[in-house]
Coordinates of C-alpha atoms in Angstrom, one line a residue:
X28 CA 28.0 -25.8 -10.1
X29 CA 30.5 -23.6 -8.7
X30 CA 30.3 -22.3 -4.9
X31 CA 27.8 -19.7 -4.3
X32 CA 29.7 -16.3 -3.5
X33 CA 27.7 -14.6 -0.7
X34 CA 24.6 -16.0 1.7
X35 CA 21.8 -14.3 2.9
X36 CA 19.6 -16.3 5.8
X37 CA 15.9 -14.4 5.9
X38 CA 14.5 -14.9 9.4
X39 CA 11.1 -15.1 8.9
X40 CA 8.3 -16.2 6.3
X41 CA 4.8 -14.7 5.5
X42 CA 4.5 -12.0 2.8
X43 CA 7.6 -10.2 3.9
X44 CA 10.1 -12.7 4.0
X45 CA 8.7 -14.5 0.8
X46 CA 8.7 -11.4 -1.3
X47 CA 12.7 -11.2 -0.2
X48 CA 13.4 -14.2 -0.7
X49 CA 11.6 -14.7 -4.6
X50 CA 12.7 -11.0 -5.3
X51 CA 16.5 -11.5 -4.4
X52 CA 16.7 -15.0 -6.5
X53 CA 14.9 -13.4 -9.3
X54 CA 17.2 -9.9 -9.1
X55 CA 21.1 -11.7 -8.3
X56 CA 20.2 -15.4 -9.3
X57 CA 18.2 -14.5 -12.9
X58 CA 15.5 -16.5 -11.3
X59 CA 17.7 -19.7 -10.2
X60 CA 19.5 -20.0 -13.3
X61 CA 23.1 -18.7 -11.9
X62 CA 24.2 -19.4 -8.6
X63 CA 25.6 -16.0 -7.6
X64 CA 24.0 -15.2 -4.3
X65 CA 22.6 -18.2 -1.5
X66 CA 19.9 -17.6 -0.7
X67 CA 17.9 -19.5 2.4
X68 CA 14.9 -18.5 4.7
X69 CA 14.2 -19.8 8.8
X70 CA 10.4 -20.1 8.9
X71 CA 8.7 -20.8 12.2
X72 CA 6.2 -24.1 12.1
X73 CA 4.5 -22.3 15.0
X74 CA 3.6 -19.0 14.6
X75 CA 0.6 -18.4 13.1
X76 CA 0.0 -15.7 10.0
X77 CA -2.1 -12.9 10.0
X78 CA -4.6 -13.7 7.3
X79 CA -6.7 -10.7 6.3
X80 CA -6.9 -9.9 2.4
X81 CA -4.6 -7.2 0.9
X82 CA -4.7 -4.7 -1.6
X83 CA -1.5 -4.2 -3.2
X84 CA -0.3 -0.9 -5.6
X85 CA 1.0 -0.8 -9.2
X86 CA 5.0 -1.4 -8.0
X87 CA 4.0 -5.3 -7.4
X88 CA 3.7 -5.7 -11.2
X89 CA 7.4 -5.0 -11.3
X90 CA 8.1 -7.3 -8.4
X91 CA 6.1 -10.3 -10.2
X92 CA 8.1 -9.5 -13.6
X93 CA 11.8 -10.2 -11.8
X94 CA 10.6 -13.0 -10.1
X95 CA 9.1 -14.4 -13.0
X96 CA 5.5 -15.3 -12.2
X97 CA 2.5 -15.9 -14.8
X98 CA -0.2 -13.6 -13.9
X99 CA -2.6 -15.9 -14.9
X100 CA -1.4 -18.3 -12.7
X101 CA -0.7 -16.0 -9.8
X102 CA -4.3 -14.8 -9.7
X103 CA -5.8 -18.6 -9.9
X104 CA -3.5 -19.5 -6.8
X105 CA -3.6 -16.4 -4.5
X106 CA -7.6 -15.8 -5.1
X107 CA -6.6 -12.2 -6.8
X108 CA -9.1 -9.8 -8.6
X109 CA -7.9 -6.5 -10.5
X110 CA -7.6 -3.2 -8.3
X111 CA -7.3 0.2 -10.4
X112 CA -8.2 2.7 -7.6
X113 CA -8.9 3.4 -4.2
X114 CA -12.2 4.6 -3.8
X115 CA -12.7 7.3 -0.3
X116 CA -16.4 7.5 1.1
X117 CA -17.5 9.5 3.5
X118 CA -13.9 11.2 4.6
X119 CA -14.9 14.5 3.8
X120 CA -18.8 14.5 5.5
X121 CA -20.5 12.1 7.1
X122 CA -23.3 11.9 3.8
X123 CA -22.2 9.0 1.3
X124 CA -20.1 11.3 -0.8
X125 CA -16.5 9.8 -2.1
X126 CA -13.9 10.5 -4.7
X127 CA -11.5 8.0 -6.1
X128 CA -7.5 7.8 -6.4
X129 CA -6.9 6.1 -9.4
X130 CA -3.9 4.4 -10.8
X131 CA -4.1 5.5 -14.1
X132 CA -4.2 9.6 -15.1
X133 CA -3.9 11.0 -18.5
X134 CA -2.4 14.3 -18.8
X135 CA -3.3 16.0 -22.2
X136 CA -1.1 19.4 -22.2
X137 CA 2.8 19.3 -22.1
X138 CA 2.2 21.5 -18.8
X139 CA -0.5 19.7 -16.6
X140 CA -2.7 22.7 -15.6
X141 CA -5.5 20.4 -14.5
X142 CA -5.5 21.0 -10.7
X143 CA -5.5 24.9 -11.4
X144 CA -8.0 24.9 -14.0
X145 CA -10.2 22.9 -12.2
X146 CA -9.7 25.3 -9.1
X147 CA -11.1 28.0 -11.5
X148 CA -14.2 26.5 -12.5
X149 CA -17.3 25.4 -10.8
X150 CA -16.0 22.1 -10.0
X151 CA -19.4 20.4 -10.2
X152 CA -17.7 17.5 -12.0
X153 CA -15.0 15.7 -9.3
X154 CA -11.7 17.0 -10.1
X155 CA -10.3 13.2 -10.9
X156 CA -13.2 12.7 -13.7
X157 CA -11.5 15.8 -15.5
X158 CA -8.6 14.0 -15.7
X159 CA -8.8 10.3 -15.6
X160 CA -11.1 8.0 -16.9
X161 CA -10.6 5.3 -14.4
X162 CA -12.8 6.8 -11.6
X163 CA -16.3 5.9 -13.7
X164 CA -14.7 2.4 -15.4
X165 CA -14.4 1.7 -11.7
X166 CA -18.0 2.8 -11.1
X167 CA -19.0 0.9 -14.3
X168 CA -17.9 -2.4 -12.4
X169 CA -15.5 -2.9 -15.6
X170 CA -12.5 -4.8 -15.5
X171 CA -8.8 -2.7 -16.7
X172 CA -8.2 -5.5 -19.5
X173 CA -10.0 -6.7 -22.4
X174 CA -10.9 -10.5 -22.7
X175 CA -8.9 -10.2 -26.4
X176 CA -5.7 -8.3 -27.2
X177 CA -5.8 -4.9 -25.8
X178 CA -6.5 -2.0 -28.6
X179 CA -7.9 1.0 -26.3
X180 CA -4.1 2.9 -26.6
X181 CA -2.6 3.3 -24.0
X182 CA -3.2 0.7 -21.2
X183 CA -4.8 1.4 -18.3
X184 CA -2.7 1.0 -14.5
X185 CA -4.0 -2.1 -12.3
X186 CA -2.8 -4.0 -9.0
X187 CA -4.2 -6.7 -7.5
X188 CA -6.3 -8.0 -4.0
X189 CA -5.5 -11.0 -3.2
X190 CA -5.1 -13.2 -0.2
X191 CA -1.9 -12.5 1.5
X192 CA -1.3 -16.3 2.8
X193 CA -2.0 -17.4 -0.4
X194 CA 0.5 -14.9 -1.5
X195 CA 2.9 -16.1 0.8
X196 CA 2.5 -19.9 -0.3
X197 CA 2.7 -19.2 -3.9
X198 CA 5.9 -17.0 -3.8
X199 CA 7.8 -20.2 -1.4
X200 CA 6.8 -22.9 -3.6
X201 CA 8.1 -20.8 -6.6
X202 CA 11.2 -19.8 -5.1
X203 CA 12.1 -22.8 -3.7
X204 CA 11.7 -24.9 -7.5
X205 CA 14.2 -22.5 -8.0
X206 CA 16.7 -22.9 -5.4
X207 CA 15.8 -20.6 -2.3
X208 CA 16.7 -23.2 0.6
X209 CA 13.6 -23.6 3.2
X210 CA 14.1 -24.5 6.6
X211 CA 11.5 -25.5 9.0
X212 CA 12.3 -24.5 12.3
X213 CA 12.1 -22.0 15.7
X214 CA 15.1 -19.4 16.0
X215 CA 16.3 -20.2 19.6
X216 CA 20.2 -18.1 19.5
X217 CA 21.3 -15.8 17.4
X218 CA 25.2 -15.7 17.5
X219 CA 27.2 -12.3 17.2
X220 CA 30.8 -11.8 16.5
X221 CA 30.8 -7.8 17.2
X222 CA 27.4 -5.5 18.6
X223 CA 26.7 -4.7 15.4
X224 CA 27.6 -7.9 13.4
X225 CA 25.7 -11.5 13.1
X226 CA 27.8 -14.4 12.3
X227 CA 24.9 -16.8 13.0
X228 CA 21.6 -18.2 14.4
X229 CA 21.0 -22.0 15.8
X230 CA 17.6 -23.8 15.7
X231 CA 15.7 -25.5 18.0
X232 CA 17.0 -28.2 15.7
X233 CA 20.2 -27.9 16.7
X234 CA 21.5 -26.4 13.4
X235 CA 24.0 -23.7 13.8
X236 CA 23.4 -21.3 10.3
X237 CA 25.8 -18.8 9.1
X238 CA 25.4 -15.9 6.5
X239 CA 26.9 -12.9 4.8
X240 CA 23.7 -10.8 5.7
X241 CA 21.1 -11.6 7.8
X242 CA 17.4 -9.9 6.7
X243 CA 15.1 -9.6 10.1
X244 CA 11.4 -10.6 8.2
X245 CA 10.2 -11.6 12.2
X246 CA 7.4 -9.0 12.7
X247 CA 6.9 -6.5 15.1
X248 CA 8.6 -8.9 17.5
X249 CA 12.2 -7.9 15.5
X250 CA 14.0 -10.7 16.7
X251 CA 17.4 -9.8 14.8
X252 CA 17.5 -6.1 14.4
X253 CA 15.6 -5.3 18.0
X254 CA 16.5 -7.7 20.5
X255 CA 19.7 -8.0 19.0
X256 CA 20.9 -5.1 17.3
X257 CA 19.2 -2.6 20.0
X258 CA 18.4 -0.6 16.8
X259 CA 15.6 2.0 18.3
X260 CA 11.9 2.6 17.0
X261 CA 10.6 5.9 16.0
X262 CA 6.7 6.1 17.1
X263 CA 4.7 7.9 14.8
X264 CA 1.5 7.4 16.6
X265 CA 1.2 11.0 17.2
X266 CA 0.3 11.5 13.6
X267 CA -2.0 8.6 13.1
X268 CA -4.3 7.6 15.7
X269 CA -5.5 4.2 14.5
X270 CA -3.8 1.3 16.2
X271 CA -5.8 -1.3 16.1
X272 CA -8.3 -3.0 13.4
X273 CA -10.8 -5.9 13.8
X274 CA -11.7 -8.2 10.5
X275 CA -13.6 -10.4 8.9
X276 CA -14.0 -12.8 5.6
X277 CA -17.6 -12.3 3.8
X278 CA -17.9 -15.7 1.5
X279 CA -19.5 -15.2 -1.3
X280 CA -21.1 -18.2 -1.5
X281 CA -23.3 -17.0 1.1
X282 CA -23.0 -13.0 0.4
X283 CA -22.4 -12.2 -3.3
X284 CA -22.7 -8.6 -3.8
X285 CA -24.0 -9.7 -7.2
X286 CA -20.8 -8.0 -8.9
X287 CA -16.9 -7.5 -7.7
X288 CA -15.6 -4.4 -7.3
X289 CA -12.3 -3.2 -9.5
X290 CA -11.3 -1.5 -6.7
X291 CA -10.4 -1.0 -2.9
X292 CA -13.1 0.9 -0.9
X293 CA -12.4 3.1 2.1
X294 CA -15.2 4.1 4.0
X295 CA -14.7 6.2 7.0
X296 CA -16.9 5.5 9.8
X297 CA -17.5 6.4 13.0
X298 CA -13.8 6.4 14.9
X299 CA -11.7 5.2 11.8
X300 CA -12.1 3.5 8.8
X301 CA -13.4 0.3 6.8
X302 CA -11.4 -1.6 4.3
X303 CA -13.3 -3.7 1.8
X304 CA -11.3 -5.7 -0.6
X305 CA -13.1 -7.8 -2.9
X306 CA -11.0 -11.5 -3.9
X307 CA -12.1 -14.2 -5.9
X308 CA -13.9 -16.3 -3.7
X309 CA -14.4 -13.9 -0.8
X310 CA -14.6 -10.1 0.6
X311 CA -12.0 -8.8 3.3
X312 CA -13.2 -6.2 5.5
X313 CA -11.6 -4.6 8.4
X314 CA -12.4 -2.0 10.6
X315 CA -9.0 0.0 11.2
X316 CA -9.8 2.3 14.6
X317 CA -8.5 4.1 17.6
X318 CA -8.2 2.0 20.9
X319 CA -8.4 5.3 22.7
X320 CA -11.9 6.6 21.2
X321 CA -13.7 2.8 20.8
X322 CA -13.9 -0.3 22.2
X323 CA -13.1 -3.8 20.7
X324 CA -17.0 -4.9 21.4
X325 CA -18.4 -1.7 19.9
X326 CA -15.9 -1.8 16.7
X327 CA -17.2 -4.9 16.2
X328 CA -20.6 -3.8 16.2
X329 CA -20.1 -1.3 14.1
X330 CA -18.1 -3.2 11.4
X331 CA -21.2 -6.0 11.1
X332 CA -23.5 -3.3 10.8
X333 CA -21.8 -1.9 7.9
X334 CA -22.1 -5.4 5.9
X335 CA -25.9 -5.9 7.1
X336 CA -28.0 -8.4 8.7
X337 CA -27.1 -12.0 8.3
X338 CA -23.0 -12.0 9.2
X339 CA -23.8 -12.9 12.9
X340 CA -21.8 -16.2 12.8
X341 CA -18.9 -15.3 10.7
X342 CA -15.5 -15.4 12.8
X343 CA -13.8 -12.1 13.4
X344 CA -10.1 -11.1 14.8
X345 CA -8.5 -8.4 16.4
X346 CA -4.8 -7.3 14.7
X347 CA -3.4 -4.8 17.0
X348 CA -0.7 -2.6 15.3
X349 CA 1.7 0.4 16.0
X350 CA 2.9 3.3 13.5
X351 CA 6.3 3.5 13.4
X352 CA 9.7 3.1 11.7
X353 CA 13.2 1.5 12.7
X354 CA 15.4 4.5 13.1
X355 CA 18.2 2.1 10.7
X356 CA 16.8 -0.9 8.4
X357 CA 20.3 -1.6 8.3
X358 CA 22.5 -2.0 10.2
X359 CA 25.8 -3.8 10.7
X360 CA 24.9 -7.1 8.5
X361 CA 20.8 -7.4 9.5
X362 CA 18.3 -5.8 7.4
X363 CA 15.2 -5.2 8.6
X364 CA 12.1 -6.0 5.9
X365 CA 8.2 -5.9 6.7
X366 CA 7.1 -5.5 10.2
X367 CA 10.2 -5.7 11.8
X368 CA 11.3 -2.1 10.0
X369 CA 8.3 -0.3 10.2
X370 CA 4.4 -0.1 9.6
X371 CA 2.0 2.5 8.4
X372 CA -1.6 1.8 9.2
X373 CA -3.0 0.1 5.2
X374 CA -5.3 3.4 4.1
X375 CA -3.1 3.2 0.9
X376 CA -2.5 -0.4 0.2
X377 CA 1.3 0.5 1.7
X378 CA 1.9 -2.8 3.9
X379 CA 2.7 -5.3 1.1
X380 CA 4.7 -2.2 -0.4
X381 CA 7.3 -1.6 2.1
X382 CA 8.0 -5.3 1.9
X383 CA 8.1 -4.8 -1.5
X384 CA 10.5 -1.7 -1.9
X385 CA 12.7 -3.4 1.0
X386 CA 13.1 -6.4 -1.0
X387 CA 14.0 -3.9 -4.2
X388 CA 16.5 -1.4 -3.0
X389 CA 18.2 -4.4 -1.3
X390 CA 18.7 -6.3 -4.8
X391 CA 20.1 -2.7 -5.7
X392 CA 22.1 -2.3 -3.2
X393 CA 23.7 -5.8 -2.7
X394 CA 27.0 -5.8 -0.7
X395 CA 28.7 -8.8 -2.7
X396 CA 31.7 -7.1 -1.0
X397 CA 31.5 -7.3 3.0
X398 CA 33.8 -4.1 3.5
X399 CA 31.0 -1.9 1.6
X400 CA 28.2 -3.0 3.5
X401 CA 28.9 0.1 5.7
X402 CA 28.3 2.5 2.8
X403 CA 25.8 0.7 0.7
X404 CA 23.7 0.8 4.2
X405 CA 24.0 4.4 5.1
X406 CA 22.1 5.0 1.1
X407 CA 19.5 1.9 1.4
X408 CA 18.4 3.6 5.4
X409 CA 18.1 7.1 3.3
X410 CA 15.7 6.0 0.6
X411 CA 13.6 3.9 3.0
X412 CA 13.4 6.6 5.6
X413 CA 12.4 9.0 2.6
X414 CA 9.7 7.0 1.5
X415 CA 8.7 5.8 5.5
X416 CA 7.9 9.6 5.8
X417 CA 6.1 10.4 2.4
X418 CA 3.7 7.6 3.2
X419 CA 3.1 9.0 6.6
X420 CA 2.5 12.7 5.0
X421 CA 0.1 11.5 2.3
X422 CA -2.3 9.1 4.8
X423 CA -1.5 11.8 7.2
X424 CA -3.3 14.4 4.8
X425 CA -6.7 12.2 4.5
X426 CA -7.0 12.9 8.1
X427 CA -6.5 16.3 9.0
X428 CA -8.4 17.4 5.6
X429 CA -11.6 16.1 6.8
X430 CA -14.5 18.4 7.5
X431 CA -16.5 15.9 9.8
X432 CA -17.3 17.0 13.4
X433 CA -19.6 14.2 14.3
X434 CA -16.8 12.7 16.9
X435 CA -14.6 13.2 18.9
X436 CA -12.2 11.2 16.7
X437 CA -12.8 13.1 13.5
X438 CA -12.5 16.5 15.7
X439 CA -9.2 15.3 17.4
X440 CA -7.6 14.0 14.0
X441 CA -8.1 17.8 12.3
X442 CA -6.1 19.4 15.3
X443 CA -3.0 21.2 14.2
X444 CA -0.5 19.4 16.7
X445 CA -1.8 16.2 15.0
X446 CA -0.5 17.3 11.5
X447 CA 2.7 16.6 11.2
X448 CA 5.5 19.3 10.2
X449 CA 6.9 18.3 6.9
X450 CA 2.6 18.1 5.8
X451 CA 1.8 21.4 7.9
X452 CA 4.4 23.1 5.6
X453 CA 3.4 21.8 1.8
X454 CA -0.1 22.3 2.7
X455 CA 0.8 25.8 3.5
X456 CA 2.6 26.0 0.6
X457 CA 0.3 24.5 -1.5
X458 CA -2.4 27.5 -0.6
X459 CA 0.2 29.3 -2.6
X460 CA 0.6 27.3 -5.9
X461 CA -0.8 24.0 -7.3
X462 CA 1.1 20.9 -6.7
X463 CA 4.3 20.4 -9.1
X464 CA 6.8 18.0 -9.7
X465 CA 9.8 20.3 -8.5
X466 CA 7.7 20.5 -5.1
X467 CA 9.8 17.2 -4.3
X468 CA 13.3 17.4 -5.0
X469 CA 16.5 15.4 -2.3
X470 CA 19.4 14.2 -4.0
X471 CA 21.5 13.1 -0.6
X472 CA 24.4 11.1 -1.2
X473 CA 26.8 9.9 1.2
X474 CA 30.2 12.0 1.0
X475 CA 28.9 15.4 0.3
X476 CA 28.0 16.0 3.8
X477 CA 24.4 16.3 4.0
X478 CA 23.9 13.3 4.5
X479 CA 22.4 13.5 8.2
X480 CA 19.3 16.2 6.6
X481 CA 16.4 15.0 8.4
X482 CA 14.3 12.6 4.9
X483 CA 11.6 14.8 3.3
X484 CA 9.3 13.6 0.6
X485 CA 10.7 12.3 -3.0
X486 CA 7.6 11.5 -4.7
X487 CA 9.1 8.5 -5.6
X488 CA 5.9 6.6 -4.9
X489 CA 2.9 9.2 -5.2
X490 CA 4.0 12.7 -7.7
X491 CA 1.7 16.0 -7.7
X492 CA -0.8 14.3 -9.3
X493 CA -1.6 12.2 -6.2
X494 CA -1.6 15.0 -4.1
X495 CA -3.8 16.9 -6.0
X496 CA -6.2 13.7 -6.0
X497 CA -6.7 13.1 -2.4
X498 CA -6.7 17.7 -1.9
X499 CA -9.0 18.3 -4.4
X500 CA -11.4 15.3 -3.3
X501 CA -11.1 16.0 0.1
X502 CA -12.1 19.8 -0.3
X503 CA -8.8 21.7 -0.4
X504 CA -9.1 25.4 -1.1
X505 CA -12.9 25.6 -1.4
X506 CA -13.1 28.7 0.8
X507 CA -10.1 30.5 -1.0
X508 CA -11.1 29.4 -4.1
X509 CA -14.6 31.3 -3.7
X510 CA -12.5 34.7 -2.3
X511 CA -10.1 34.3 -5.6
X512 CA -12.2 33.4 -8.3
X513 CA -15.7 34.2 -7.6
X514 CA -18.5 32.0 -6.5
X515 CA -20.0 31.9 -9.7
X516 CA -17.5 30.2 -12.1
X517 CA -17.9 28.7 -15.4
X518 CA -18.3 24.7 -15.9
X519 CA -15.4 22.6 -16.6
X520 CA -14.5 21.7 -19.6
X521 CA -14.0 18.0 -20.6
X522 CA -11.4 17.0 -23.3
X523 CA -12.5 15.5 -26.1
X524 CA -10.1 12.5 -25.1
X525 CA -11.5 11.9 -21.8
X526 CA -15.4 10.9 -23.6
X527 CA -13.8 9.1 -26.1
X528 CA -11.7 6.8 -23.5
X529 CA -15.5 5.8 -22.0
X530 CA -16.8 5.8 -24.9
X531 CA -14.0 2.9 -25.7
X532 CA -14.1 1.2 -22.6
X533 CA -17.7 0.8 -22.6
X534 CA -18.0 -1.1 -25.5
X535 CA -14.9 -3.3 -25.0
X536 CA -14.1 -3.7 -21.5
X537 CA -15.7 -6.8 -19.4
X538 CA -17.5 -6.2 -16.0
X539 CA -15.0 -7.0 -13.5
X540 CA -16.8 -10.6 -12.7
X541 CA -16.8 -11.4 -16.4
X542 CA -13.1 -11.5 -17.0
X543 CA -12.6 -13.4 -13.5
X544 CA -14.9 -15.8 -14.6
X545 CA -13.7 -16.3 -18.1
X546 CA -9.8 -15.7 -17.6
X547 CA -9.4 -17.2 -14.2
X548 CA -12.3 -19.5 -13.7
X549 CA -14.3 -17.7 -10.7
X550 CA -17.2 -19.6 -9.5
X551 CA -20.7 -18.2 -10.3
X552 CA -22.4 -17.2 -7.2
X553 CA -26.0 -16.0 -6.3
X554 CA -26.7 -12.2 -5.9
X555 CA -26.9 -11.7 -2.3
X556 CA -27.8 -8.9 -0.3
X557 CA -25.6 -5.4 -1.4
X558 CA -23.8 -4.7 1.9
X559 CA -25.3 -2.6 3.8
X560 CA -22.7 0.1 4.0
X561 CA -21.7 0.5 0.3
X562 CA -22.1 3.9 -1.3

C-alpha cells in the first residue's frame, strides 16, 4: 500500500467528530478502499457525551450514502424511527393550534402560485395541506415507506431520530473497519510552528501527533481553534433568547404513547419550547428556555407536567448552550466542526446538520495541496457563514411571528430590536410579494472583490417554500390580507393530486409502529398513558 498523501488528526469524538471522520473516508478514501487521505481522530476517555435524542433533516441521507451505511442496519443500532416533518403547536396562541413543516411538497404548476393563492382564499384549510400531503400522513401516524416496493410515484422525503451516542458509536466502529485510526487519549499540548499554523498535539500518553490539517470537533471548549488559534466568537444571543434546555428519556416500556410519531413535535410553552422526539425504544424530551425569564427548578416543573403524572423518578439534566458562530471555521490549518464552530439552539433539527455540512464542504474543499489551503479556506468560511445566518433568520422568524402575550418571554421575543436585520428586511419585503426563489441569490467568490459582503441567505438549505411554510402557519399577512382581498373570500381549492396522494397512502402505507416493528424489530409495548401535553 503506498504512503498516504496528506493527514488529517480530528480532535474530538461524539457526533461531530465521528460524522468527519466517516464522511472524509467515505468522500477522499471511496470508503477505505484507496489510501489517499490519513485519516485519525484523538478521543477523550474522560469526557462525558451529551446524550439527548436528535432529530436529524433530509441532508443526512446523503451523508449515510458516501459513507456507505445500510439503513436497515443504521436504524437497528442507533434506535432510529422515520421523521418527515416538524410539527409547531401552540407558537402562534397559547390554544393547541399547530401547523407542520414537512419535508416533502409537491408543486403542481410550472409557476408555484400556492402561497398567493392560498393568501386569496379563505384559508380555512392550513396553507401546507394545499400543498403537501405529508402534514395528514403525519397526523395519520403512517410511516413514509411501504413494507413492499414503493409504487405511490414519487417518494415521499424522510430523516431520521435517533440516539445521538448511538450515532456516534455506530459511525467509529464503521469507520474504523475501514481504516480511520482511533486513539484513546487526553490532548495535554498542542504544538504550533507559526500563530496561525498547527504542526502537532502530544497526549497524556506521551505521543507526539502530527498532521496536514487539524479539524477542532472539542465542543464549546474549542480547544484548537479558541485557545489556540484566538479565532473570535460572534454571539448571536441577541436574536435568540433560549440558552439553556433541561431533558429527559420517557421509556416506553413504562410510557408507550400507544403509537410513534413520524415526526418531531415543537410545542411552545411557557418561556420556550418542548422537543419531543420519538426513538425506538424511548421518547426524548427537552425543555429548550431562557435562563433570564425561568428558573432550572420551575423548567423542570413545567417540562414533567407536559408528559403527565407518573415521570417523577425519571433522571433529568441540564445542557446549557450559547448561540453563536466562529467568526473563521478555518483558519490557518484547523477547522472548526460541531460545537467548537458554532451552535444554533435545535428548533429545526440544525445541530447534527452543521456537523454534517462541515464535514461536506470540507471533503469539497480538500487542500491536498498545503499552499492552497489559504484560498480554499477563505470559500469553505463563506458558505458556512452563509448558511450559520440563514438558520438563524428562519428560527429567528418562529419567534418574532408569534401572536402570544401570555409572558413576558413571548412579549419580549416579538420586539423589533430582537429581530434581526437581514429577517426585518425580507419580512418587509415579503409584505410586498410572495416568497420566490430569486429572493436568495450570492454568488461571492474570492478574486472578484466582494468577497468581504457581509453572508446573506442562499437558500441552500430551506427555499421559498419553507418560508412560506413556517409565514403562512404562523399567521403572516392575515391583517393585510383581509384589507386586500376582502374578508369574505372563496374556499380553497384542492388539486385533484393532493386527494389522490391520501387516498394512496391510506391504503398502502404502515402506521409508523408497524414498519418499526416488522422492518427493524421494535419491541411491542403496552399503551400507556398519551402525554399529557400532546396536541
Amino acid at each position: 500500500m503506498k504512503n498516504p498523501k496528506k493527514t488529517v488528526l480530528i480532535v474530538g469524538g461524539g457526533s461531530a467528530g465521528w460524522m468527519t471522520a466517516a464522511y472524509l473516508n467515505g468522500a477522499l478514501n471511496q470508503r477505505g478502499e484507496q489510501n489517499n487521505v490519513q485519516i485519525r481522530l484523538l478521543e477523550s476517555p474522560d469526557i462525558p457525551r451529551i446524550s439527548v435524542g436528535e432529530a436529524t433533516i433530509p441532508s443526512i441521507r446523503h451523508l449515510l450514502a458516501v459513507v456507505g451505511v445500510d439503513e436497515i442496519e443504521f436504524m437497528k443500532a442507533t434506535d432510529a424511527t422515520f421523521k418527515q416533518s416538524i410539527k409547531y403547536a401552540n407558537w402562534v396562541n397559547n390554544d393547541d393550534t399547530f401547523y407542520h413543516h414537512p419535508f416533502s411538497r409537491m408543486q403542481i404548476h410550472p409557476i408555484d402560485f400556492s402561497g398567493q393563492r392560498w393568501l386569496q382564499s379563505d384559508r380555512k384549510i392550513p396553507f401546507m395541506e394545499t400543498c403537501s400531503t405529508q402534514p395528514l400522513i403525519c397526523e395519520m401516524g403512517l410511516a413514509p415507506k411501504m413494507l413492499g416496493p414503493w409504487d405511490m410515484g414519487q417518494p415521499l422525503s424522510y430523516a431520521y431520530h435517533m440516539n445521538a451516542q448511538k450515532f456516534a458509536d455506530y459511525l467509529r466502529d464503521f469507520s474504523v473497519a475501514r481504516g480511520v485510526l482511533h486513539t484513546s487519549a487526553n490532548l495535554v499540548e498542542v504544538e504550533m510552528a507559526a500563530t496561525d499554523k498547527i504542526t502537532a498535539v502530544v497526549t497524556d500518553q506521551g505521543e507526539r501527533i502530527e498532521a496536514n490539517l487539524f479539524v477542532d470537533c472539542t465542543g464549546f471548549k474549542a480547544r484548537l481553534i479558541e485557545e489556540k488559534l484566538k479565532v473570535g466568537w460572534e454571539d448571536c444571543s441577541q436574536w435568540l433568547l433560549c440558552d439553556r434546555a433541561i431533558t429527559m428519556h420517557v421509556p416506553y416500556d413504562k410510557f408507550y404513547p400507544g403509537m410513534i410519531r413520524p415526526y418531531t413535535t415543537a410545542t411552545a410553552l411557557s418561556n420556550g419550547w418542548i422537543w419531543d422526539i420519538p426513538m425506538k425504544s424511548q421518547r426524548s424530551v427537552g425543555y429548550v428556555h431562557s435562563s433570564a425569564f425561568i428558573s432550572e427548578a420551575d423548567a423542570e416543573k413545567e417540562m414533567r407536567v407536559y408528559q403527565g403524572p407518573g415521570c417523577e423518578d425519571l433522571p433529568s439534566r441540564i445542557v446549557n448552550f450559547k448561540v453563536g458562530r466562529r467568526e473563521q471555521n478555518w483558519s490557518g490549518n484547523c477547522v472548526a466542526i460541531g460545537l467548537s464552530g458554532g451552535f444554533i439552539e435545535p428548533l429545526e433539527s440544525t445541530g447534527l446538520y452543521l456537523s454534517d455540512l462541515g464535514a461536506v464542504m470540507l471533503a469539497e474543499h480538500f487542500p491536498y495541496n498545503d499552499d492552497d489551503m489559504s484560498e480554499l479556506a477563505k470559500r469553505y468560511n463563506r458558505v458556512l457563514s452563509n448558511r450559520y445566518y440563514e438558520i438563524l433568520d428562519f428560527i429567528n422568524m418562529h419567534y418574532c411571528l408569534t401572536k402570544r402575550t401570555d409572558t413576558a418571554f413571548w412579549r419580549e421575543v416579538q420586539k423589533s430590536e430582537r429581530i434581526n436585520p437581514r429577517l426585518r428586511q425580507k419580512l418587509a419585503y415579503w409584505r410586498v410579494k410572495t416568497p420566490s426563489a430569486a429572493d436568495f441569490e450570492d454568488a461571492g467568490f474570492s478574486g472578484l472583490g466582494d468577497e468581504n459582503r457581509p453572508a446573506v441567505d442562499t437558500a441552500a438549505l430551506w427555499n421559498h417554500q419553507s418560508y412560506e411554510c413556517i409565514l403562512y402557519g404562523m399567521g403572516f399577512l392575515e391583517e393585510e390580507c383581509d384589507e386586500r382581498y376582502g374578508k369574505i373570500r372563496p374556499p380553497m381549492q384542492l388539486h385533484p393530486a393532493i386527494f389522490q396522494r391520501l387516498t394512496a397512502a391510506k391504503q398502502k402505507l404502515p402506521p409508523h409502529a408497524v414498519w418499526l416493528k416488522q422492518a427493524v424489530g421494535m419491541n411491542d409495548y403496552v399503551t400507556a398513558m398519551r402525554p399529557k401535553g400532546w396536541v
